[in-house]
Amino acid sequence: MRIELSDKNVIKYSTIFIYPFYYSSNKKEIVTILENSQKWKTEKFNIKEENKRAEYVYFHPYIRDILFSQKEKEAELYKSPVTYLGYSKEKKLLLKVKYPEKNKDNNWDWEEYVSNQERYYPIDSIHLSVFEFGIGILSIQISECIEVNNFIGKKFKEILVFNELARKISASIKPSEQKKQGRLLDSINIEGISNSKEEFKDESFLSIENGSIDVSNVIKSLLTPIPSFQSVLDDRMIVYSYVCFDEKEVDANDIISAHEDFLTFTFVDKQWKGSFANRALINEYLKLHLYDRWLDYGTLYGFSRFSSTCLVNGSKGSLTFSTIYDHFETIYYEIALLTYFQRAALLSFSRKAAECAEKLKQSEKNAYENIKKLKKDFLLFTNKYWFIEITGQEQGIDIHNKWSDVIKNNQLFEEVRQELAELDEFVEIIQANSLNLFMEILTIIATIGLILSLWIGFFSISIPDKIFCFTNLGSISYMISFLICMVSTIYIIKFFSEDNIQKKLVEKTKFFLKDSNNE
């Protein structure tokens, strides 16, 4: 008989909220700014630590060089492919949330449980991973464990509610309406960090700066030292969450049969039917989003576009309570960083390709330089950061492949490569037309020179001797020769003017493209 997990007690859980973003400055400048703010401190991966060594040897050498580079000195960590920074904190930080009040129009049972209540969740760590190509990833980890800091357990349904609502960085519709629907917190802030409180007010939710939606003060307070940053995704953070039930209350078979609870957890919903209401789709969704290598042990791994989850049962000291959790927050978390970095980079390349195409259309002078840099960056990304296999371990290979398939990184890579190939083809068309235009100019110059030569030969004069001696221009023939030279020179100067050449070049390119489309 299948049991509902929502009211069952969780003895250990961890949620890491992942926020990928773009930054506009160079990597060295960003790292320096963050360090000088006194809020962040660079961290070097120490392979001499026993648990760190296991994490290091898990990956192929070329992945180690990216994630755990040992080549740089302490003062030059910004040169590594990924620079890690930890948030400096003098005391334990708490994430304080106030849940919305239960609305009479909604009958969801979770609302009764946390309606209009303030709850505190201990922040285990705050980290920042600064990659190349203007990409950063902010991570905020919340975790609690039985018998630690008087934790006695938490209902699974509260974790579902917390994961869905705390990940919101802005309102998608009018905040007051979203709060009535139970889909937005009344407020959220980090106790111990100033200016971090976000109340999601109606008057500010439509704020858009540089084409990017406004984000919550929680994010701003952590990333304030960075001059400007922009969200990679939408109004939500990625949820990376582990939950362990008490094995005395929930056994492995209960976990295995909890399809609806697992999908609710993986789709970051607070209750079943949040994402879809068609039980006929359950098997299809499980096949796509469930990694079932350890299913018989009651260990479920889930992957979606906005989450990675692990659902287990156990007791203090058990394999699922300790070893699986350790792997989930270290090795598998590194896979998560790589996967979302790849996605952010590919989305960035696609956006920049569109911007370059627009600059070409507008005939901007720096368009070719931007395209050259974009192609150079994509070549570096392809050879250094794009890989099929990241480890020799079967489970690591499976997890990376499963995740990449779910968020469609492989398809996105092919799309970006095609976009750049088409952009390259467009540039070749323009360059070919430019060459044709140049040949046309040479032809005109040669034609004019031929006419002048014939005219001069006809009158048997020498231009250099006569043109600067105005006293010898008495004859009509000299005057006519001089006028022809002047008119020809004016025409050539006009023809060579930049606007005229660009106009002709654009006209030729448009004609070519129109002709190609008709074909």
Short mmCIF file of C-alpha atoms in Angstrom, two decimals:
data_model
loop_
_atom_site.label_atom_id
_atom_site.label_comp_id
_atom_site.label_asym_id
_atom_site.label_seq_id
_atom_site.Cartn_x
_atom_site.Cartn_y
_atom_site.Cartn_z
CA MET A 1 0.00 0.00 0.00
CA ARG A 2 1.38 3.38 -1.03
CA ILE A 3 1.77 5.97 1.73
CA GLU A 4 1.83 9.76 1.53
CA LEU A 5 5.25 11.17 2.38
CA SER A 6 4.18 14.78 2.88
CA ASP A 7 3.40 14.30 6.60
CA LYS A 8 6.41 12.09 7.29
CA ASN A 9 9.33 13.31 9.36
CA VAL A 10 12.62 14.25 7.69
CA ILE A 11 15.69 13.66 9.86
CA LYS A 12 18.20 15.31 7.53
CA TYR A 13 17.86 17.64 4.59
CA SER A 14 19.93 20.04 2.52
CA THR A 15 18.86 22.53 -0.12
CA ILE A 16 21.32 24.53 -2.19
CA PHE A 17 19.77 27.43 -4.09
CA ILE A 18 21.83 28.01 -7.25
CA TYR A 19 21.75 31.37 -9.00
CA PRO A 20 23.65 31.57 -12.34
CA PHE A 21 24.34 35.11 -13.55
CA TYR A 22 26.30 37.11 -16.13
CA TYR A 23 28.86 39.74 -15.17
CA SER A 24 30.21 42.38 -17.55
CA SER A 25 33.76 43.05 -16.25
CA ASN A 26 36.77 40.80 -16.80
CA LYS A 27 37.33 37.91 -14.39
CA LYS A 28 40.37 39.37 -12.63
CA GLU A 29 38.55 42.63 -11.95
CA ILE A 30 35.50 40.84 -10.54
CA VAL A 31 37.56 38.64 -8.20
CA THR A 32 39.57 41.66 -7.02
CA ILE A 33 36.42 43.70 -6.37
CA LEU A 34 34.87 40.86 -4.36
CA GLU A 35 37.99 40.34 -2.26
CA ASN A 36 38.41 44.06 -1.59
CA SER A 37 34.81 44.27 -0.37
CA GLN A 38 35.85 42.22 2.70
CA LYS A 39 32.69 40.15 2.18
CA TRP A 40 34.24 37.42 0.06
CA LYS A 41 37.47 35.45 0.34
CA THR A 42 39.04 33.28 -2.36
CA GLU A 43 39.36 29.58 -1.55
CA LYS A 44 41.82 27.11 -3.00
CA PHE A 45 40.94 23.43 -3.31
CA ASN A 46 43.24 21.51 -0.97
CA ILE A 47 43.83 17.98 -2.29
CA LYS A 48 45.83 17.08 0.82
CA GLU A 49 42.59 16.79 2.79
CA GLU A 50 41.31 13.21 2.76
CA ASN A 51 37.74 13.98 1.69
CA LYS A 52 38.97 16.48 -0.91
CA ARG A 53 41.33 13.93 -2.45
CA ALA A 54 38.46 11.50 -3.09
CA GLU A 55 36.59 14.29 -4.85
CA TYR A 56 39.69 15.18 -6.90
CA VAL A 57 40.49 11.67 -8.21
CA TYR A 58 36.85 11.02 -9.12
CA PHE A 59 37.10 13.13 -12.29
CA HIS A 60 39.19 12.84 -15.44
CA PRO A 61 42.42 14.94 -15.43
CA TYR A 62 41.05 17.59 -17.81
CA ILE A 63 38.05 18.10 -15.50
CA ARG A 64 40.35 18.37 -12.49
CA ASP A 65 42.27 21.14 -14.28
CA ILE A 66 39.00 23.07 -14.57
CA LEU A 67 37.40 22.42 -11.18
CA PHE A 68 40.42 21.97 -8.93
CA SER A 69 43.32 23.73 -10.65
CA GLN A 70 46.52 23.56 -8.59
CA LYS A 71 48.71 25.62 -10.93
CA GLU A 72 47.98 29.07 -9.55
CA LYS A 73 49.53 30.68 -6.48
CA GLU A 74 47.29 31.89 -3.65
CA ALA A 75 47.54 35.50 -4.90
CA GLU A 76 46.66 34.54 -8.50
CA LEU A 77 43.61 32.30 -8.09
CA TYR A 78 41.74 34.52 -10.57
CA LYS A 79 43.81 32.85 -13.32
CA SER A 80 42.24 29.43 -12.68
CA PRO A 81 39.32 28.35 -14.92
CA VAL A 82 37.01 28.57 -11.88
CA THR A 83 37.73 30.86 -8.97
CA TYR A 84 35.92 29.90 -5.76
CA LEU A 85 35.01 32.43 -3.10
CA GLY A 86 33.37 31.91 0.27
CA TYR A 87 31.23 34.49 2.05
CA SER A 88 32.93 35.77 5.18
CA LYS A 89 30.64 35.57 8.19
CA GLU A 90 31.35 36.36 11.82
CA LYS A 91 28.34 34.46 13.13
CA LYS A 92 25.82 31.85 12.03
CA LEU A 93 23.50 33.20 9.35
CA LEU A 94 19.80 32.43 9.24
CA LEU A 95 17.40 32.64 6.32
CA LYS A 96 14.21 34.16 7.68
CA VAL A 97 11.02 33.71 5.68
CA LYS A 98 7.45 34.79 6.33
CA TYR A 99 4.90 32.60 4.60
CA PRO A 100 1.76 34.10 3.06
CA GLU A 101 -1.50 33.96 4.96
CA LYS A 102 -3.94 31.18 4.11
CA ASN A 103 -6.50 32.38 1.59
CA LYS A 104 -10.12 31.25 1.84
CA ASP A 105 -10.18 30.57 -1.91
CA ASN A 106 -7.34 28.05 -1.60
CA ASN A 107 -7.75 24.76 0.24
CA TRP A 108 -4.17 23.49 0.05
CA ASP A 109 -3.32 21.72 3.29
CA TRP A 110 0.22 23.10 3.43
CA GLU A 111 -1.07 26.63 3.98
CA GLU A 112 -2.66 25.67 7.29
CA TYR A 113 0.68 24.33 8.38
CA VAL A 114 2.75 27.49 7.81
CA SER A 115 0.10 30.16 7.17
CA ASN A 116 1.29 33.65 8.14
CA GLN A 117 4.21 32.20 10.12
CA GLU A 118 7.83 33.25 10.31
CA ARG A 119 10.35 30.41 10.04
CA TYR A 120 14.13 30.36 10.36
CA TYR A 121 16.43 28.11 8.33
CA PRO A 122 20.16 27.85 9.16
CA ILE A 123 22.52 28.79 6.34
CA ASP A 124 25.37 26.31 6.19
CA SER A 125 27.43 28.17 3.57
CA ILE A 126 27.37 30.78 0.83
CA HIS A 127 29.74 30.28 -2.09
CA LEU A 128 30.48 31.98 -5.38
CA SER A 129 32.03 30.28 -8.42
CA VAL A 130 33.45 32.73 -10.98
CA PHE A 131 33.95 31.17 -14.42
CA GLU A 132 35.30 32.51 -17.69
CA PHE A 133 33.08 34.10 -20.38
CA GLY A 134 31.44 36.43 -17.83
CA ILE A 135 29.57 33.70 -15.93
CA GLY A 136 29.20 33.34 -12.18
CA ILE A 137 27.21 30.94 -9.99
CA LEU A 138 26.02 31.91 -6.50
CA SER A 139 25.14 29.06 -4.10
CA ILE A 140 23.26 29.35 -0.80
CA GLN A 141 23.10 26.14 1.23
CA ILE A 142 20.47 25.46 3.89
CA SER A 143 20.85 22.25 5.89
CA GLU A 144 19.69 20.64 9.12
CA CYS A 145 20.48 17.29 10.70
CA ILE A 146 18.91 15.32 13.54
CA GLU A 147 20.50 15.93 16.96
CA VAL A 148 22.48 18.92 15.65
CA ASN A 149 21.53 22.32 17.11
CA ASN A 150 18.45 20.75 18.73
CA PHE A 151 16.95 19.76 15.38
CA ILE A 152 14.30 17.09 15.92
CA GLY A 153 13.04 16.79 12.37
CA LYS A 154 10.82 18.60 9.91
CA LYS A 155 7.73 17.60 7.95
CA PHE A 156 8.43 16.84 4.29
CA LYS A 157 5.59 19.15 3.21
CA GLU A 158 7.34 22.13 4.83
CA ILE A 159 10.48 21.39 2.83
CA LEU A 160 8.37 21.26 -0.35
CA VAL A 161 6.83 24.63 0.47
CA PHE A 162 10.19 26.12 1.44
CA ASN A 163 11.95 24.93 -1.74
CA GLU A 164 9.28 26.36 -4.02
CA LEU A 165 8.80 29.74 -2.36
CA ALA A 166 12.33 30.54 -1.14
CA ARG A 167 13.81 30.08 -4.61
CA LYS A 168 11.79 33.01 -6.02
CA ILE A 169 14.00 36.01 -6.77
CA SER A 170 11.21 38.17 -8.21
CA ALA A 171 7.48 38.13 -8.81
CA SER A 172 6.19 36.93 -12.18
CA ILE A 173 2.79 38.59 -11.74
CA LYS A 174 1.51 41.28 -9.37
CA PRO A 175 3.00 40.29 -5.98
CA SER A 176 -0.22 40.85 -4.02
CA GLU A 177 -2.04 38.46 -6.35
CA GLN A 178 0.76 35.91 -6.25
CA LYS A 179 0.73 35.97 -2.45
CA LYS A 180 -3.02 35.32 -2.42
CA GLN A 181 -2.38 32.26 -4.58
CA GLY A 182 0.21 31.07 -2.07
CA ARG A 183 3.03 31.27 -4.62
CA LEU A 184 5.13 34.07 -3.16
CA LEU A 185 6.56 34.74 0.30
CA ASP A 186 5.45 37.80 2.25
CA SER A 187 9.11 38.49 2.94
CA ILE A 188 12.55 36.89 2.99
CA ASN A 189 15.91 38.05 4.35
CA ILE A 190 19.24 36.81 5.68
CA GLU A 191 19.63 37.70 9.33
CA GLY A 192 23.14 39.03 9.77
CA ILE A 193 23.40 40.65 6.33
CA SER A 194 22.21 44.24 5.97
CA ASN A 195 19.83 45.36 3.21
CA SER A 196 18.86 41.76 2.42
CA LYS A 197 15.14 41.96 3.22
CA GLU A 198 12.78 41.55 0.27
CA GLU A 199 9.04 42.13 0.66
CA PHE A 200 8.00 41.79 -3.01
CA LYS A 201 5.97 44.99 -3.24
CA ASP A 202 3.57 45.77 -6.07
CA GLU A 203 5.18 49.10 -6.93
CA SER A 204 8.62 47.67 -7.66
CA PHE A 205 8.04 44.27 -9.26
CA LEU A 206 7.96 45.62 -12.84
CA SER A 207 11.43 47.15 -12.52
CA ILE A 208 13.67 46.16 -15.44
CA GLU A 209 17.26 47.32 -15.81
CA ASN A 210 19.34 46.73 -18.95
CA GLY A 211 16.79 44.21 -20.19
CA SER A 212 17.03 42.13 -17.01
CA ILE A 213 14.31 41.61 -14.41
CA ASP A 214 14.90 43.03 -10.96
CA VAL A 215 16.04 40.45 -8.40
CA SER A 216 15.40 40.16 -4.68
CA ASN A 217 17.45 42.04 -2.13
CA VAL A 218 18.78 38.71 -0.86
CA ILE A 219 20.70 38.31 -4.12
CA LYS A 220 21.63 42.00 -4.36
CA SER A 221 23.03 42.11 -0.83
CA LEU A 222 25.38 39.22 -1.62
CA LEU A 223 26.49 40.40 -5.07
CA THR A 224 26.53 44.16 -4.37
CA PRO A 225 30.31 44.50 -4.92
CA ILE A 226 29.87 43.44 -8.56
CA PRO A 227 29.22 46.57 -10.70
CA SER A 228 26.48 44.95 -12.78
CA PHE A 229 25.07 41.45 -13.17
CA GLN A 230 22.18 39.85 -15.00
CA SER A 231 20.14 36.70 -14.37
CA VAL A 232 20.75 33.78 -16.73
CA LEU A 233 17.33 32.22 -16.12
CA ASP A 234 13.93 33.60 -15.08
CA ASP A 235 12.43 34.55 -11.71
CA ARG A 236 13.57 31.35 -9.95
CA MET A 237 16.76 29.87 -8.64
CA ILE A 238 17.78 26.26 -9.28
CA VAL A 239 17.03 23.89 -6.39
CA TYR A 240 19.57 21.22 -5.47
CA SER A 241 17.96 19.27 -2.63
CA TYR A 242 18.55 16.13 -0.52
CA VAL A 243 15.96 14.63 1.86
CA CYS A 244 16.37 11.67 4.23
CA PHE A 245 13.36 10.12 6.00
CA ASP A 246 13.56 8.17 9.24
CA GLU A 247 13.84 4.50 8.21
CA LYS A 248 11.70 3.54 11.22
CA GLU A 249 8.81 5.47 9.71
CA VAL A 250 9.47 5.16 5.96
CA ASP A 251 11.03 2.03 4.44
CA ALA A 252 12.65 1.51 1.03
CA ASN A 253 9.42 0.23 -0.55
CA ASP A 254 7.62 3.38 0.57
CA ILE A 255 10.25 5.47 -1.21
CA ILE A 256 10.11 3.30 -4.35
CA SER A 257 6.32 3.61 -4.66
CA ALA A 258 6.18 7.33 -3.86
CA HIS A 259 6.00 8.40 -7.51
CA GLU A 260 3.80 11.44 -6.99
CA ASP A 261 5.81 12.70 -4.02
CA PHE A 262 9.06 12.22 -5.93
CA LEU A 263 7.83 14.14 -8.98
CA THR A 264 6.42 16.89 -6.76
CA PHE A 265 9.83 17.17 -5.08
CA THR A 266 11.73 17.12 -8.39
CA PHE A 267 9.47 19.68 -10.07
CA VAL A 268 9.87 21.94 -7.00
CA ASP A 269 6.17 22.07 -6.21
CA LYS A 270 4.60 22.26 -2.79
CA GLN A 271 1.95 19.64 -3.55
CA TRP A 272 0.88 17.16 -6.20
CA LYS A 273 -0.77 18.61 -9.33
CA GLY A 274 1.41 21.68 -9.12
CA SER A 275 3.07 20.98 -12.47
CA PHE A 276 0.58 18.66 -14.16
CA ALA A 277 -2.64 16.85 -13.33
CA ASN A 278 -2.51 13.75 -15.50
CA ARG A 279 -1.55 10.50 -13.78
CA ALA A 280 -1.23 8.84 -17.17
CA LEU A 281 2.00 10.83 -17.59
CA ILE A 282 3.63 9.53 -14.41
CA ASN A 283 5.53 6.64 -16.05
CA GLU A 284 6.64 8.83 -18.93
CA TYR A 285 7.91 11.52 -16.55
CA LEU A 286 9.64 8.98 -14.33
CA LYS A 287 11.49 7.58 -17.32
CA LEU A 288 12.70 11.05 -18.27
CA HIS A 289 13.45 12.55 -14.84
CA LEU A 290 14.30 9.61 -12.55
CA TYR A 291 17.77 8.09 -12.25
CA ASP A 292 16.98 4.63 -10.89
CA ARG A 293 20.38 2.91 -10.63
CA TRP A 294 19.90 2.42 -6.86
CA LEU A 295 16.11 2.08 -6.88
CA ASP A 296 16.04 -1.24 -5.01
CA TYR A 297 17.78 0.45 -2.09
CA GLY A 298 15.08 3.11 -1.98
CA THR A 299 17.40 5.83 -3.32
CA LEU A 300 15.86 8.10 -5.95
CA TYR A 301 17.73 10.76 -7.90
CA GLY A 302 15.70 13.28 -9.87
CA PHE A 303 16.65 15.80 -12.56
CA SER A 304 14.66 18.61 -14.14
CA ARG A 305 15.50 21.88 -15.87
CA PHE A 306 15.39 23.67 -12.52
CA SER A 307 16.41 21.03 -10.00
CA SER A 308 18.35 18.02 -8.88
CA THR A 309 16.95 15.95 -6.02
CA CYS A 310 17.82 12.94 -3.89
CA LEU A 311 15.16 11.11 -1.87
CA VAL A 312 16.30 8.42 0.61
CA ASN A 313 15.52 6.86 3.97
CA GLY A 314 18.02 5.97 6.68
CA SER A 315 19.26 6.53 10.20
CA LYS A 316 22.22 8.29 11.73
CA GLY A 317 25.41 6.64 10.47
CA SER A 318 23.75 4.69 7.63
CA LEU A 319 25.03 4.69 4.05
CA THR A 320 22.18 6.89 2.78
CA PHE A 321 22.51 9.26 5.76
CA SER A 322 26.25 9.85 5.39
CA THR A 323 28.02 8.54 2.26
CA ILE A 324 25.27 9.30 -0.26
CA TYR A 325 24.79 12.73 1.29
CA ASP A 326 28.54 13.43 1.14
CA HIS A 327 28.63 12.49 -2.55
CA PHE A 328 25.53 14.56 -3.26
CA GLU A 329 26.96 17.76 -1.77
CA THR A 330 30.49 17.35 -3.19
CA ILE A 331 31.03 15.23 -6.31
CA TYR A 332 27.53 15.50 -7.73
CA TYR A 333 27.40 19.18 -6.85
CA GLU A 334 30.55 19.74 -8.94
CA ILE A 335 28.74 18.03 -11.83
CA ALA A 336 25.85 20.45 -11.26
CA LEU A 337 28.21 23.44 -11.45
CA LEU A 338 29.71 22.19 -14.71
CA THR A 339 26.33 21.42 -16.25
CA TYR A 340 24.80 24.81 -15.45
CA PHE A 341 27.97 26.65 -16.42
CA GLN A 342 27.81 24.96 -19.82
CA ARG A 343 24.17 25.97 -20.22
CA ALA A 344 24.81 29.57 -19.17
CA ALA A 345 27.78 29.83 -21.55
CA LEU A 346 25.80 28.44 -24.48
CA LEU A 347 22.89 30.82 -23.81
CA SER A 348 25.41 33.67 -23.67
CA PHE A 349 26.98 32.67 -27.01
CA SER A 350 23.54 32.48 -28.61
CA ARG A 351 22.62 35.96 -27.33
CA LYS A 352 25.92 37.45 -28.50
CA ALA A 353 25.54 35.85 -31.95
CA ALA A 354 22.18 37.62 -32.31
CA GLU A 355 23.76 40.91 -31.19
CA CYS A 356 26.58 40.52 -33.75
CA ALA A 357 24.09 39.85 -36.54
CA GLU A 358 22.23 43.03 -35.60
CA LYS A 359 25.48 45.03 -35.62
CA LEU A 360 26.28 43.69 -39.08
CA LYS A 361 22.83 44.70 -40.23
CA GLN A 362 23.44 48.22 -38.91
CA SER A 363 26.95 48.25 -40.47
CA GLU A 364 28.60 49.09 -37.15
CA LYS A 365 32.38 49.46 -37.37
CA ASN A 366 33.19 47.07 -34.47
CA ALA A 367 30.94 44.26 -35.73
CA TYR A 368 33.79 42.23 -37.22
CA GLU A 369 35.89 42.53 -34.07
CA ASN A 370 32.97 41.31 -31.95
CA ILE A 371 32.41 38.35 -34.25
CA LYS A 372 36.10 37.49 -34.18
CA LYS A 373 36.10 37.52 -30.35
CA LEU A 374 32.88 35.48 -30.20
CA LYS A 375 34.30 32.80 -32.48
CA LYS A 376 37.52 32.73 -30.46
CA ASP A 377 35.59 32.31 -27.18
CA PHE A 378 33.37 29.56 -28.61
CA LEU A 379 36.43 27.72 -29.91
CA LEU A 380 37.98 27.91 -26.44
CA PHE A 381 34.74 26.73 -24.85
CA THR A 382 34.41 23.81 -27.28
CA ASN A 383 37.95 22.57 -26.73
CA LYS A 384 38.23 23.25 -23.01
CA TYR A 385 34.77 23.05 -21.47
CA TRP A 386 32.67 20.87 -23.76
CA PHE A 387 33.06 17.15 -23.14
CA ILE A 388 31.07 13.92 -23.36
CA GLU A 389 32.69 12.10 -20.46
CA ILE A 390 33.76 13.76 -17.21
CA THR A 391 34.74 10.70 -15.16
CA GLY A 392 35.50 7.02 -15.46
CA GLN A 393 32.88 6.22 -12.80
CA GLU A 394 29.68 4.75 -14.24
CA GLN A 395 27.35 6.65 -11.92
CA GLY A 396 29.07 9.97 -12.65
CA ILE A 397 28.78 9.34 -16.39
CA ASP A 398 25.09 8.42 -16.03
CA ILE A 399 24.27 11.47 -13.91
CA HIS A 400 26.05 13.92 -16.24
CA ASN A 401 24.36 12.41 -19.31
CA LYS A 402 20.94 12.32 -17.64
CA TRP A 403 21.20 15.90 -16.53
CA SER A 404 22.48 17.15 -19.89
CA ASP A 405 19.61 15.36 -21.65
CA VAL A 406 16.96 16.82 -19.35
CA ILE A 407 18.13 20.43 -19.71
CA LYS A 408 18.95 19.80 -23.41
CA ASN A 409 22.54 21.02 -23.35
CA ASN A 410 23.52 18.89 -26.35
CA GLN A 411 20.75 20.33 -28.52
CA LEU A 412 21.62 23.84 -27.38
CA PHE A 413 25.28 23.29 -28.29
CA GLU A 414 24.33 22.23 -31.83
CA GLU A 415 22.00 25.23 -32.18
CA VAL A 416 24.74 27.65 -31.13
CA ARG A 417 27.26 26.03 -33.45
CA GLN A 418 24.76 26.36 -36.31
CA GLU A 419 24.08 30.01 -35.43
CA LEU A 420 27.79 30.81 -35.50
CA ALA A 421 28.23 28.93 -38.77
CA GLU A 422 25.41 30.97 -40.35
CA LEU A 423 26.94 34.16 -38.93
CA ASP A 424 30.26 33.15 -40.45
CA GLU A 425 28.56 32.55 -43.79
CA PHE A 426 26.93 35.98 -43.59
CA VAL A 427 30.34 37.59 -42.97
CA GLU A 428 31.79 35.73 -45.96
CA ILE A 429 28.95 37.08 -48.11
CA ILE A 430 29.70 40.63 -47.00
CA GLN A 431 33.44 40.18 -47.56
CA ALA A 432 32.82 38.71 -51.02
CA ASN A 433 30.59 41.66 -51.89
CA SER A 434 33.23 44.01 -50.51
CA LEU A 435 35.82 42.42 -52.79
CA ASN A 436 33.46 42.70 -55.76
CA LEU A 437 32.85 46.33 -54.92
CA PHE A 438 36.58 46.96 -54.71
CA MET A 439 37.06 45.38 -58.15
CA GLU A 440 34.26 47.56 -59.46
CA ILE A 441 36.07 50.63 -58.13
CA LEU A 442 39.35 49.57 -59.75
CA THR A 443 37.52 49.05 -63.03
CA ILE A 444 36.06 52.57 -62.88
CA ILE A 445 39.48 54.07 -62.05
CA ALA A 446 41.10 52.18 -64.92
CA THR A 447 38.33 53.33 -67.28
CA ILE A 448 38.76 56.95 -66.25
CA GLY A 449 42.54 56.65 -66.63
CA LEU A 450 42.09 55.23 -70.10
CA ILE A 451 39.84 58.12 -71.12
CA LEU A 452 42.31 60.64 -69.76
CA SER A 453 45.21 58.95 -71.54
CA LEU A 454 43.35 59.03 -74.86
CA TRP A 455 42.36 62.66 -74.37
CA ILE A 456 45.85 63.74 -73.41
CA GLY A 457 47.38 61.80 -76.26
CA PHE A 458 44.93 63.42 -78.68
CA PHE A 459 46.04 66.91 -77.73
CA SER A 460 49.69 65.87 -77.39
CA ILE A 461 50.18 67.53 -74.01
CA SER A 462 51.99 66.63 -70.81
CA ILE A 463 49.81 67.04 -67.74
CA PRO A 464 52.63 67.50 -65.18
CA ASP A 465 54.13 70.33 -67.25
CA LYS A 466 50.89 72.19 -67.84
CA ILE A 467 48.56 71.52 -64.93
CA PHE A 468 50.49 73.61 -62.44
CA CYS A 469 51.44 76.36 -64.89
CA PHE A 470 48.23 78.28 -65.21
CA THR A 471 49.82 80.82 -67.53
CA ASN A 472 50.15 78.12 -70.21
CA LEU A 473 46.44 77.26 -70.20
CA GLY A 474 45.51 79.69 -72.82
CA SER A 475 44.33 77.19 -75.35
CA ILE A 476 40.88 75.66 -75.16
CA SER A 477 42.35 72.15 -75.36
CA TYR A 478 44.31 72.69 -72.15
CA MET A 479 41.22 74.06 -70.43
CA ILE A 480 39.10 71.06 -71.47
CA SER A 481 41.79 68.63 -70.24
CA PHE A 482 41.95 70.41 -66.91
CA LEU A 483 38.15 70.32 -66.47
CA ILE A 484 38.03 66.62 -67.32
CA CYS A 485 40.70 65.90 -64.70
CA MET A 486 38.82 67.90 -62.06
CA VAL A 487 35.44 66.28 -62.76
CA SER A 488 37.01 62.82 -62.75
CA THR A 489 38.75 63.50 -59.44
CA ILE A 490 35.52 64.76 -57.81
CA TYR A 491 33.63 61.68 -59.04
CA ILE A 492 36.31 59.31 -57.69
CA ILE A 493 36.33 61.06 -54.28
CA LYS A 494 32.53 60.88 -54.12
CA PHE A 495 32.54 57.22 -55.12
CA PHE A 496 35.14 56.39 -52.49
CA SER A 497 33.15 58.10 -49.72
CA GLU A 498 32.44 55.68 -46.81
CA ASP A 499 28.66 56.15 -46.83
CA ASN A 500 28.44 55.38 -50.53
CA ILE A 501 30.53 52.22 -50.25
CA GLN A 502 28.56 50.98 -47.22
CA LYS A 503 25.28 51.71 -49.00
CA LYS A 504 26.31 49.77 -52.05
CA LEU A 505 27.65 46.93 -49.88
CA VAL A 506 24.42 46.63 -47.90
CA GLU A 507 22.34 46.77 -51.10
CA LYS A 508 24.40 44.00 -52.66
CA THR A 509 24.17 41.86 -49.49
CA LYS A 510 20.39 42.33 -49.22
CA PHE A 511 20.01 41.45 -52.87
CA PHE A 512 22.09 38.30 -52.38
CA LEU A 513 20.11 37.22 -49.32
CA LYS A 514 16.79 37.93 -51.03
CA ASP A 515 17.94 35.88 -54.01
CA SER A 516 18.99 33.02 -51.72
CA ASN A 517 15.64 33.01 -49.89
CA ASN A 518 13.74 32.85 -53.16
CA GLU A 519 15.73 29.79 -54.10
#
